[in-house]
Amino acid sequence: MPLPAVNLEWPPPSTKEPRKLYDRWQAWYSGDPEQLARVHADVPGLGGDSDIPRGQPGVGARFVNALLQGRPRAFWGTPVTPGQVRSHKLHVPLAGDIASTSADVLYGEPPTFEVPDAKTTGKATQDRLDDIAEEANLAAVLLESGETGSAYGGSYLRVSWDPVLADCPLWDVIPPDCAVPEWRGGRLHAVTLWRDLESPDGRHWRHLERHEQGRVLHGLYASADEGKLGRRLKLVDHDATAPFALIVDPEDGQTVTTGASGLACEYVPNMRPNRLLRGSALGRSDYAGIEPMLDSLDEAWTSWLRDLRLGKGRLVVPRAYTMSRGRGRGTTFDPEREVFEAVDAIDNGDGPLKMSVVQFAIRVEEHSRTCREITAEAVRGAGYSAQTFGQNDEVAATATEVNARQGRTASTRGKKQLYARGPLARLARATLEIDAAKFGRKPGVNPELRPAVRWQDGVPFDIEATARTLQMIKAAEAASIYRRVQMLNPDWDDKEIRADVERIKAEAGGGPVVPPGSSATGHGPDEPAPDGDPADVEPDDDGPENDDARPPSVGGRASR
């Protein structure tokens, strides 16, 4: 469908409820106290209710008070105390840490894009895709996508091209609060991205970019009403959209063909389902459900620092001890003065006037324990283990113990990978297609191949536990040399495993140690073994062709 040509309400009403959630999650993600106070002043709580009369007689006032007593309380929603010079509320950036950690857990070891038959017929395609990934800095883009998705519940990844900037397609991240998605069967069918432009005449200018299969539509709008889309203008009427006027179809003035069979923009959900928007295909933020814990953590931290302020020793000084600054100019007291002269004072029967010290207790342990417990609950609610955030790490642990402690984090990482795998694979194929269409097809490159997305194991490799397991398997004669090498190196192919088997047998038989890249029979690991070769001696298990599936790794990812 084309871009809107009439003066519609913008953003569309269909995005109203998601944008409310995005505003709240954005406030926690940014950590800006002003945003937190503004957002929570508009939600149920004490915030925004300071203008409602309380304690006044009358049925209406009692009814209002009863309503307020039943409404939940938000620390960031409470107004500043009348007469207070400034707010002493403090914010702990735990929400930002959760988003950053989520990106590290998911994309800290970036996934690889592997085309079919990457070592044979697909080698040229694989090499080109690797070059694009390096030139476009996909590892950094994916980290940004992971952090944005953790905060907002998902993010959009867009493929674009600009021959002036790079000789290959580029990826960038679009936050979901400036997108209008359209779904079909739970998958993104089309999406309209929009951005506000600098206004040259006082009107509200917007650029709309609609992604459909195989094409992108651009539109420029200006309106005197911020809530309306306004009138459709030519792309050359604004400097920000003038470059698109050179590449759009001259007949309709809005369409750019991408050369891809699918979308050049994909939505990567953080986690589903969205518990606050039933039936929605939008993802769920890591903050969903833990906002009260984040609010309580800030309240506990503020109370701790309040104890520090109140804990400063203060002197209650009789007025007779103060020094006059002259008639009508008040009196002062020097707290650093160590010696005071005797003063004449009237004894009221309670003894002479005295200075007294007032100093409140600083409840360090109580506040520290409270903050730790709230943080642990908030992290758990976000789907992560406390160990991931550095808690419970006082005692050194083995890799096996670390894996057990971070089980919740590993489970969450696996779920997010499931949701990200499909969109990333489709976008990688679109990247190859756009690269061939806009930069010319390279020799041997097949853009129609759909790459597969592979993640690293992500679990610390415990070589000691793996060695014990393999030793017990060998003693029980439960697996051949080939199978044990395969279990230790699950990412090796058949030829690499056979070559290592030959080296192990040569060393065990007292023969010369065979260096990597060669074999005991003189042929390399990439060459087929001749008939009767020692690599085929084990008839009970002579290769993966006799198995239905390759067994999983024993101790996680192993390096070659």
Coordinates of C-alpha atoms in Angstrom, one line a residue:
M1 CA 0.0 0.0 0.0
P2 CA 1.3 3.6 -0.7
L3 CA 2.2 6.1 1.9
P4 CA -0.7 8.1 3.4
A5 CA -1.7 11.2 1.4
V6 CA -4.2 12.7 3.7
N7 CA -3.9 14.6 7.0
L8 CA -4.0 11.7 9.4
E9 CA -3.4 11.6 13.2
W10 CA 0.3 10.9 13.9
P11 CA 1.5 8.7 15.5
P12 CA -1.4 6.5 14.6
P13 CA -3.9 5.5 17.4
S14 CA -2.8 1.9 17.0
T15 CA 0.6 2.8 18.6
K16 CA -0.9 4.6 21.6
E17 CA -0.7 1.7 24.1
P18 CA 2.8 0.6 23.1
R19 CA 4.1 4.1 23.2
K20 CA 3.0 4.4 26.8
L21 CA 5.1 1.4 27.7
Y22 CA 8.0 2.8 25.6
D23 CA 7.9 6.1 27.5
R24 CA 8.0 4.3 30.9
W25 CA 10.8 1.9 29.9
Q26 CA 12.7 4.8 28.3
A27 CA 12.7 6.7 31.5
W28 CA 14.2 3.7 33.4
Y29 CA 16.7 3.0 30.6
S30 CA 17.9 6.6 30.5
G31 CA 18.1 7.0 34.3
D32 CA 17.2 10.7 34.0
P33 CA 15.5 11.7 37.3
E34 CA 13.4 14.3 35.4
Q35 CA 12.0 11.7 33.0
L36 CA 11.3 9.3 35.9
A37 CA 9.4 12.0 37.9
R38 CA 7.4 13.0 34.8
V39 CA 6.4 9.5 33.7
H40 CA 5.4 8.4 37.2
A41 CA 3.5 11.5 37.9
D42 CA 1.0 10.4 35.2
V43 CA 0.5 6.9 36.6
P44 CA -1.5 5.8 39.7
G45 CA 0.2 6.9 42.9
L46 CA 0.8 10.0 44.8
G47 CA 2.4 11.8 41.9
G48 CA 0.1 14.2 40.0
D49 CA -2.4 14.2 42.9
S50 CA -0.9 17.1 45.0
D51 CA -3.6 19.5 43.7
I52 CA -6.4 17.3 45.0
P53 CA -7.6 18.6 48.4
R54 CA -7.1 16.2 51.3
G55 CA -8.4 16.2 54.8
Q56 CA -11.1 18.7 54.1
P57 CA -14.6 18.0 55.4
G58 CA -17.3 16.9 53.1
V59 CA -18.4 13.7 51.3
G60 CA -16.4 14.6 48.1
A61 CA -13.1 15.0 50.0
R62 CA -13.6 11.8 52.0
F63 CA -14.3 9.9 48.7
V64 CA -11.1 11.3 47.1
N65 CA -9.1 10.3 50.2
A66 CA -10.5 6.8 50.1
L67 CA -9.5 6.5 46.4
L68 CA -6.0 7.8 47.1
Q69 CA -5.5 5.3 49.9
G70 CA -6.3 2.4 47.6
R71 CA -3.9 3.6 44.8
P72 CA -0.4 2.1 44.6
R73 CA 2.4 4.3 45.6
A74 CA 5.4 5.2 43.4
F75 CA 8.5 6.7 45.0
W76 CA 9.3 8.7 41.8
G77 CA 5.7 9.9 41.6
T78 CA 5.7 11.7 45.0
P79 CA 5.9 15.4 44.6
V80 CA 8.7 17.5 46.1
T81 CA 7.9 18.5 49.7
P82 CA 6.6 22.1 49.9
G83 CA 9.4 24.4 51.0
Q84 CA 12.1 22.0 50.0
V85 CA 14.8 23.7 47.9
R86 CA 15.7 20.7 45.8
S87 CA 14.9 17.0 45.5
H88 CA 17.2 14.6 47.2
K89 CA 16.0 11.5 45.3
L90 CA 18.8 9.4 43.9
H91 CA 18.7 6.9 41.1
V92 CA 20.6 3.6 40.9
P93 CA 21.2 2.8 37.2
L94 CA 20.3 -0.9 37.5
A95 CA 17.9 -0.7 34.5
G96 CA 20.8 0.4 32.3
D97 CA 23.0 -2.3 33.7
I98 CA 20.3 -4.9 32.9
A99 CA 20.1 -3.7 29.3
S100 CA 23.9 -3.6 28.8
T101 CA 24.3 -7.0 30.4
S102 CA 21.6 -8.5 28.2
A103 CA 23.4 -7.3 25.1
D104 CA 26.7 -8.8 26.4
V105 CA 25.1 -12.1 27.2
L106 CA 23.4 -12.4 23.8
Y107 CA 25.9 -10.7 21.5
G108 CA 29.1 -10.5 23.6
E109 CA 30.4 -13.4 21.3
P110 CA 28.7 -12.3 18.1
P111 CA 26.9 -15.0 16.1
T112 CA 28.3 -16.1 12.7
F113 CA 26.4 -16.2 9.4
E114 CA 27.1 -19.4 7.6
V115 CA 25.9 -20.1 4.0
P116 CA 25.2 -23.6 2.8
D117 CA 28.3 -25.5 1.5
A118 CA 30.6 -22.7 2.8
K119 CA 33.8 -24.6 2.1
T120 CA 32.9 -25.7 -1.4
T121 CA 30.3 -24.2 -3.7
G122 CA 29.3 -21.5 -1.3
K123 CA 32.8 -20.4 -0.4
A124 CA 32.7 -17.2 -2.5
T125 CA 29.3 -16.3 -1.0
Q126 CA 30.6 -16.9 2.5
D127 CA 33.7 -14.8 1.9
R128 CA 31.6 -11.9 0.6
L129 CA 29.2 -12.1 3.6
D130 CA 32.2 -12.1 6.0
D131 CA 33.6 -9.0 4.3
I132 CA 30.3 -7.2 4.6
A133 CA 30.1 -8.2 8.3
E134 CA 33.5 -6.7 8.9
E135 CA 33.0 -3.6 6.8
A136 CA 29.5 -2.9 8.3
N137 CA 30.8 -3.6 11.9
L138 CA 27.9 -6.0 12.5
A139 CA 29.3 -7.1 15.9
A140 CA 28.8 -3.5 17.3
V141 CA 25.5 -3.1 15.6
L142 CA 24.2 -6.3 17.1
L143 CA 25.3 -5.2 20.6
E144 CA 23.4 -2.0 20.1
S145 CA 20.4 -3.9 19.0
G146 CA 20.6 -6.2 22.0
E147 CA 20.7 -3.3 24.5
T148 CA 17.9 -1.5 22.7
G149 CA 15.7 -4.6 22.6
S150 CA 16.3 -5.3 26.3
A151 CA 15.0 -1.9 27.2
Y152 CA 12.1 -1.6 24.7
G153 CA 11.1 -5.2 24.2
G154 CA 12.6 -5.3 20.7
S155 CA 14.4 -3.4 18.0
Y156 CA 14.4 -2.9 14.3
L157 CA 17.5 -3.8 12.2
R158 CA 17.6 -2.0 8.8
V159 CA 19.7 -2.7 5.8
S160 CA 20.6 0.4 3.8
W161 CA 23.3 1.4 1.2
D162 CA 25.3 4.5 0.3
P163 CA 28.1 4.1 -2.2
V164 CA 29.7 7.2 -0.8
L165 CA 30.1 5.7 2.6
A166 CA 30.9 2.1 1.9
D167 CA 31.1 -0.4 -1.0
C168 CA 28.6 -2.8 0.7
P169 CA 25.2 -2.6 2.5
L170 CA 25.2 -1.3 6.1
W171 CA 23.1 -2.2 9.1
D172 CA 21.7 0.2 11.7
V173 CA 19.3 0.0 14.7
I174 CA 15.9 1.7 14.9
P175 CA 14.1 1.9 18.3
P176 CA 10.5 0.7 18.2
D177 CA 9.0 3.9 19.5
C178 CA 9.3 5.5 16.0
A179 CA 7.9 2.6 14.0
V180 CA 4.4 1.5 12.9
P181 CA 4.6 -2.2 12.3
E182 CA 2.1 -4.4 10.3
W183 CA 2.0 -8.1 11.2
R184 CA 0.8 -11.2 9.3
G185 CA 0.9 -14.5 11.0
G186 CA 3.0 -13.2 13.8
R187 CA 5.7 -12.1 11.4
L188 CA 6.5 -8.5 10.3
H189 CA 4.8 -7.9 6.9
A190 CA 5.5 -4.2 6.5
V191 CA 6.7 -1.3 8.7
T192 CA 6.7 2.5 8.5
L193 CA 9.6 4.2 10.2
W194 CA 9.3 7.9 10.9
R195 CA 11.5 10.7 12.3
D196 CA 11.0 14.4 13.1
L197 CA 13.0 16.8 11.0
E198 CA 14.4 20.2 11.8
S199 CA 11.7 22.7 11.0
P200 CA 12.6 25.6 8.6
D201 CA 9.3 27.5 9.0
G202 CA 7.8 26.6 12.4
R203 CA 5.7 23.7 11.1
H204 CA 6.3 20.0 12.2
W205 CA 8.2 18.2 9.5
R206 CA 8.3 14.4 9.3
H207 CA 10.0 11.9 7.1
L208 CA 8.2 8.6 6.6
E209 CA 10.0 5.5 5.3
R210 CA 7.8 2.5 4.6
H211 CA 9.4 -0.9 4.1
E212 CA 7.6 -3.5 2.0
Q213 CA 8.8 -6.6 0.3
G214 CA 11.4 -5.6 -2.4
R215 CA 10.9 -1.8 -2.0
V216 CA 11.1 1.2 0.3
L217 CA 8.8 4.2 0.0
H218 CA 9.8 7.7 1.2
G219 CA 7.5 10.6 2.0
L220 CA 7.9 14.1 3.4
Y221 CA 5.1 15.8 5.4
A222 CA 4.6 19.1 7.2
S223 CA 1.8 20.2 9.5
A224 CA 1.0 23.1 11.8
D225 CA -0.5 20.6 14.3
E226 CA 2.1 18.4 16.0
G227 CA -0.5 15.6 16.3
K228 CA -1.3 15.6 12.6
L229 CA 0.7 14.2 9.7
G230 CA 0.0 17.2 7.5
R231 CA 0.3 17.7 3.8
R232 CA 2.4 15.6 1.6
L233 CA 5.4 17.5 0.1
K234 CA 8.1 16.8 -2.4
L235 CA 11.3 15.1 -1.1
V236 CA 13.4 18.0 -2.5
D237 CA 11.6 20.5 -0.2
H238 CA 13.8 19.5 2.8
D239 CA 17.6 19.0 3.0
A240 CA 17.3 15.8 4.9
T241 CA 15.2 14.0 2.3
A242 CA 16.6 15.7 -0.9
P243 CA 19.1 12.8 -1.5
F244 CA 16.2 10.3 -1.7
A245 CA 14.7 12.4 -4.6
L246 CA 17.7 11.2 -6.7
I247 CA 17.0 7.5 -6.3
V248 CA 13.2 7.2 -6.2
D249 CA 11.1 6.2 -9.1
P250 CA 10.5 9.4 -11.1
E251 CA 6.9 8.3 -11.9
D252 CA 5.6 8.2 -8.4
G253 CA 8.3 10.1 -6.6
Q254 CA 8.4 7.8 -3.6
T255 CA 9.5 4.2 -4.5
V256 CA 13.0 2.7 -4.3
T257 CA 13.5 -0.9 -5.3
T258 CA 15.9 -2.8 -3.0
G259 CA 16.6 -5.9 -5.1
A260 CA 15.7 -8.1 -2.1
S261 CA 13.0 -10.7 -2.2
G262 CA 11.9 -9.8 1.4
L263 CA 12.0 -6.8 3.7
A264 CA 15.1 -4.6 4.2
C265 CA 14.1 -4.1 7.8
E266 CA 13.3 -6.8 10.4
Y267 CA 12.0 -6.7 13.9
V268 CA 14.0 -8.6 16.5
P269 CA 11.9 -9.3 19.6
N270 CA 13.6 -9.4 22.9
M271 CA 11.2 -12.0 24.4
R272 CA 7.6 -13.0 23.9
P273 CA 4.8 -12.9 24.8
N274 CA 4.1 -9.3 25.8
R275 CA 2.2 -9.7 29.0
L276 CA 0.9 -6.2 28.9
L277 CA -0.4 -6.3 25.3
R278 CA -2.2 -9.6 24.9
G279 CA -2.1 -10.9 21.4
S280 CA 0.5 -8.5 20.3
A281 CA 3.6 -9.6 18.2
L282 CA 5.7 -7.0 20.0
G283 CA 8.4 -8.2 22.3
R284 CA 8.6 -7.9 26.1
S285 CA 11.0 -5.6 27.8
D286 CA 13.4 -6.9 30.5
Y287 CA 11.9 -4.2 32.8
A288 CA 8.3 -5.5 32.4
G289 CA 7.1 -6.4 35.9
I290 CA 10.2 -5.2 37.8
E291 CA 9.5 -1.5 37.7
P292 CA 8.2 -1.5 41.4
M293 CA 11.5 -3.2 42.4
L294 CA 13.5 -0.6 40.5
D295 CA 11.5 2.1 42.2
S296 CA 12.0 0.6 45.6
L297 CA 15.7 0.3 45.1
D298 CA 15.9 4.0 44.4
E299 CA 13.9 4.7 47.5
A300 CA 16.2 2.5 49.7
W301 CA 19.3 4.1 48.2
T302 CA 17.9 7.6 48.8
S303 CA 17.0 6.6 52.4
W304 CA 20.6 5.4 52.9
L305 CA 22.1 8.7 51.7
R306 CA 19.5 10.5 53.8
D307 CA 20.9 8.7 56.9
L308 CA 24.3 10.0 55.9
R309 CA 23.1 13.5 55.7
L310 CA 21.3 13.4 59.0
G311 CA 24.2 11.5 60.6
K312 CA 26.4 14.5 60.4
G313 CA 27.0 15.8 64.0
R314 CA 25.1 18.9 64.8
L315 CA 25.4 21.3 67.8
V316 CA 22.5 22.8 69.6
V317 CA 24.0 26.1 70.7
P318 CA 22.4 28.6 73.2
R319 CA 21.8 32.0 71.7
A320 CA 24.2 33.4 74.3
Y321 CA 27.1 31.5 72.6
T322 CA 26.5 33.1 69.2
M323 CA 28.4 36.2 68.1
S324 CA 26.5 39.3 67.0
R325 CA 27.2 40.7 63.6
G326 CA 25.8 44.1 64.5
R327 CA 22.4 45.5 65.1
G328 CA 19.9 44.1 62.7
R329 CA 22.4 41.8 61.0
G330 CA 21.8 38.6 63.1
T331 CA 24.2 36.4 65.0
T332 CA 26.6 33.6 64.0
F333 CA 28.3 30.7 65.6
D334 CA 31.8 29.4 64.6
P335 CA 31.8 25.6 64.9
E336 CA 35.6 25.4 64.4
R337 CA 36.3 27.6 67.4
E338 CA 37.9 25.5 70.1
V339 CA 38.1 27.9 73.0
F340 CA 35.2 30.0 74.3
E341 CA 35.3 32.7 76.8
A342 CA 33.1 32.6 79.8
V343 CA 29.7 34.2 79.4
D344 CA 27.1 35.5 81.8
A345 CA 23.9 33.6 81.7
I346 CA 20.9 33.4 83.9
D347 CA 20.5 30.1 85.7
N348 CA 16.8 29.0 85.3
G349 CA 17.1 26.3 87.9
D350 CA 18.1 23.5 85.5
G351 CA 21.8 24.4 85.7
P352 CA 23.9 26.5 83.4
L353 CA 23.3 26.6 79.7
K354 CA 25.0 23.9 77.8
M355 CA 25.8 22.9 74.2
S356 CA 24.4 19.5 73.2
V357 CA 25.4 17.3 70.3
V358 CA 22.7 15.7 68.1
Q359 CA 23.8 12.8 65.8
F360 CA 21.6 10.2 64.3
A361 CA 22.6 6.6 63.6
I362 CA 23.6 5.6 60.1
R363 CA 22.0 2.2 59.4
V364 CA 24.6 0.9 57.0
E365 CA 24.0 -2.8 57.3
E366 CA 20.3 -2.6 57.1
H367 CA 20.3 -0.4 54.0
S368 CA 23.1 -2.5 52.4
R369 CA 21.2 -5.7 52.9
T370 CA 17.9 -4.2 51.7
C371 CA 19.6 -2.9 48.5
R372 CA 21.2 -6.3 47.8
E373 CA 18.0 -8.2 48.2
I374 CA 16.0 -5.8 46.0
T375 CA 18.7 -5.9 43.4
A376 CA 18.7 -9.7 43.4
E377 CA 14.9 -9.9 43.0
A378 CA 14.9 -7.3 40.2
V379 CA 17.7 -9.2 38.4
R380 CA 15.9 -12.5 38.8
G381 CA 12.6 -10.9 37.5
A382 CA 14.5 -9.8 34.4
G383 CA 15.5 -13.4 33.8
Y384 CA 19.2 -13.4 34.9
S385 CA 21.2 -14.9 37.7
A386 CA 22.7 -12.7 40.4
Q387 CA 26.1 -14.2 39.6
T388 CA 25.9 -12.5 36.2
F389 CA 25.8 -9.1 37.9
G390 CA 28.7 -9.9 40.2
Q391 CA 26.8 -11.0 43.3
N392 CA 27.6 -14.1 45.3
D393 CA 31.1 -14.1 43.9
E394 CA 33.1 -13.8 47.2
V395 CA 34.4 -17.4 46.9
A396 CA 36.3 -18.7 43.9
A397 CA 34.4 -21.2 41.9
T398 CA 35.1 -23.8 39.3
A399 CA 33.7 -23.5 35.8
T400 CA 31.1 -26.2 36.6
E401 CA 29.9 -24.2 39.6
V402 CA 29.8 -21.0 37.6
N403 CA 27.7 -22.8 35.0
A404 CA 25.3 -24.0 37.7
R405 CA 24.9 -20.5 39.2
Q406 CA 24.3 -18.9 35.9
G407 CA 21.7 -21.4 34.8
R408 CA 18.9 -18.8 34.7
T409 CA 21.0 -16.5 32.5
A410 CA 21.9 -19.3 30.2
S411 CA 18.2 -20.2 29.8
T412 CA 17.3 -16.6 29.1
R413 CA 20.1 -16.3 26.5
G414 CA 18.8 -19.4 24.8
K415 CA 15.3 -18.1 24.5
K416 CA 16.4 -14.8 23.1
Q417 CA 18.5 -16.6 20.5
L418 CA 15.4 -18.4 19.3
Y419 CA 13.6 -15.2 18.7
A420 CA 16.6 -13.5 17.0
R421 CA 17.7 -16.3 14.8
G422 CA 14.9 -16.0 12.2
P423 CA 15.0 -12.2 11.6
L424 CA 18.8 -12.2 11.5
A425 CA 18.9 -15.0 8.9
R426 CA 16.3 -13.2 6.7
L427 CA 18.2 -9.9 7.0
A428 CA 21.5 -11.6 6.1
R429 CA 19.9 -13.0 2.9
A430 CA 18.4 -9.5 2.1
T431 CA 21.9 -8.1 2.6
L432 CA 23.4 -10.4 0.0
E433 CA 20.6 -9.6 -2.4
I434 CA 20.9 -5.9 -1.9
D435 CA 24.7 -6.1 -2.3
A436 CA 24.3 -7.9 -5.7
A437 CA 21.6 -5.4 -6.9
K438 CA 23.3 -2.2 -5.8
F439 CA 27.0 -3.0 -5.9
G440 CA 27.1 -5.7 -8.6
R441 CA 27.2 -9.5 -8.3
K442 CA 30.7 -10.7 -7.4
P443 CA 32.1 -13.8 -9.2
G444 CA 30.8 -17.0 -7.6
V445 CA 28.5 -15.2 -5.2
N446 CA 25.0 -16.6 -5.0
P447 CA 22.7 -14.1 -3.2
E448 CA 19.8 -16.5 -3.1
L449 CA 21.5 -18.6 -0.4
R450 CA 20.0 -18.1 3.0
P451 CA 22.7 -18.0 5.7
A452 CA 22.2 -19.8 9.0
V453 CA 22.9 -18.0 12.2
R454 CA 25.2 -19.8 14.6
W455 CA 26.0 -18.8 18.2
Q456 CA 29.0 -19.8 20.2
D457 CA 28.3 -22.0 23.2
G458 CA 28.7 -19.1 25.6
V459 CA 29.5 -21.4 28.5
P460 CA 33.0 -21.5 30.1
F461 CA 34.9 -24.5 29.0
D462 CA 35.9 -26.7 31.9
I463 CA 38.8 -28.8 30.5
E464 CA 39.2 -30.7 33.7
A465 CA 35.6 -32.0 33.8
T466 CA 35.8 -32.8 30.1
A467 CA 39.0 -34.7 30.5
R468 CA 37.5 -36.8 33.3
T469 CA 34.5 -37.6 31.2
L470 CA 36.5 -38.7 28.2
Q471 CA 38.8 -40.8 30.4
M472 CA 35.8 -42.7 31.9
I473 CA 34.3 -43.2 28.4
K474 CA 37.7 -44.6 27.2
A475 CA 38.0 -46.9 30.2
A476 CA 34.5 -48.2 29.6
E477 CA 35.3 -48.8 26.0
A478 CA 32.0 -47.0 25.2
A479 CA 33.3 -44.8 22.3
S480 CA 36.0 -45.0 19.6
I481 CA 38.8 -42.5 19.2
Y482 CA 36.8 -40.8 16.4
R483 CA 33.8 -40.3 18.7
R484 CA 35.9 -39.0 21.6
V485 CA 37.6 -36.4 19.3
Q486 CA 34.3 -35.4 18.0
M487 CA 32.9 -34.9 21.5
L488 CA 35.8 -32.8 22.4
N489 CA 35.6 -30.7 19.2
P490 CA 31.9 -30.6 18.1
D491 CA 32.6 -27.8 15.6
W492 CA 35.2 -29.9 13.6
D493 CA 34.2 -31.6 10.3
D494 CA 34.8 -35.2 9.3
K495 CA 38.2 -34.6 7.6
E496 CA 39.6 -32.6 10.6
I497 CA 38.5 -35.4 13.0
R498 CA 40.0 -38.1 10.9
A499 CA 43.3 -36.3 10.7
D500 CA 43.4 -35.9 14.5
V501 CA 42.6 -39.6 14.9
E502 CA 45.7 -40.4 12.7
R503 CA 47.9 -38.2 14.8
I504 CA 46.7 -39.8 18.1
K505 CA 47.3 -43.3 16.7
A506 CA 50.8 -42.4 15.5
E507 CA 51.7 -41.0 18.9
A508 CA 50.3 -44.0 20.7
G509 CA 52.2 -46.4 18.5
G510 CA 55.5 -44.7 19.1
G511 CA 55.6 -43.3 15.6
P512 CA 56.6 -39.7 14.8
V513 CA 54.3 -36.9 15.9
V514 CA 52.3 -35.8 12.9
P515 CA 52.1 -32.0 12.7
P516 CA 48.7 -30.4 12.0
G517 CA 47.9 -30.1 8.3
S518 CA 49.4 -33.5 7.4
S519 CA 48.7 -37.1 8.3
A520 CA 50.6 -40.4 9.0
T521 CA 49.9 -41.5 5.5
G522 CA 51.2 -38.4 3.8
H523 CA 47.9 -36.9 2.7
G524 CA 46.5 -33.7 4.3
P525 CA 43.3 -33.5 6.4
D526 CA 41.5 -31.9 3.4
E527 CA 42.3 -34.9 1.2
P528 CA 40.2 -38.1 1.2
A529 CA 41.9 -41.0 3.0
P530 CA 42.8 -43.9 0.7
D531 CA 41.4 -47.4 1.1
G532 CA 42.9 -49.2 4.1
D533 CA 44.0 -46.0 5.7
P534 CA 44.4 -46.2 9.6
A535 CA 41.7 -43.6 9.9
D536 CA 39.1 -46.1 8.8
V537 CA 40.4 -49.0 11.1
E538 CA 37.6 -48.6 13.6
P539 CA 34.7 -50.4 12.0
D540 CA 32.4 -49.9 15.0
D541 CA 32.4 -46.1 14.4
D542 CA 34.1 -45.0 11.2
G543 CA 32.5 -41.6 10.9
P544 CA 29.4 -39.5 11.2
E545 CA 27.8 -41.0 8.2
N546 CA 26.7 -44.0 10.4
D547 CA 25.0 -41.7 12.9
D548 CA 21.6 -40.0 12.7
A549 CA 23.0 -36.9 14.5
R550 CA 26.2 -35.6 15.9
P551 CA 26.4 -35.9 19.7
P552 CA 26.5 -32.8 21.8
S553 CA 29.7 -31.4 23.3
V554 CA 30.6 -32.8 26.7
G555 CA 32.1 -29.8 28.3
G556 CA 30.9 -26.9 26.1
R557 CA 32.7 -25.1 23.4
A558 CA 36.3 -26.2 22.8
S559 CA 39.0 -24.4 21.0
R560 CA 40.9 -26.1 18.3

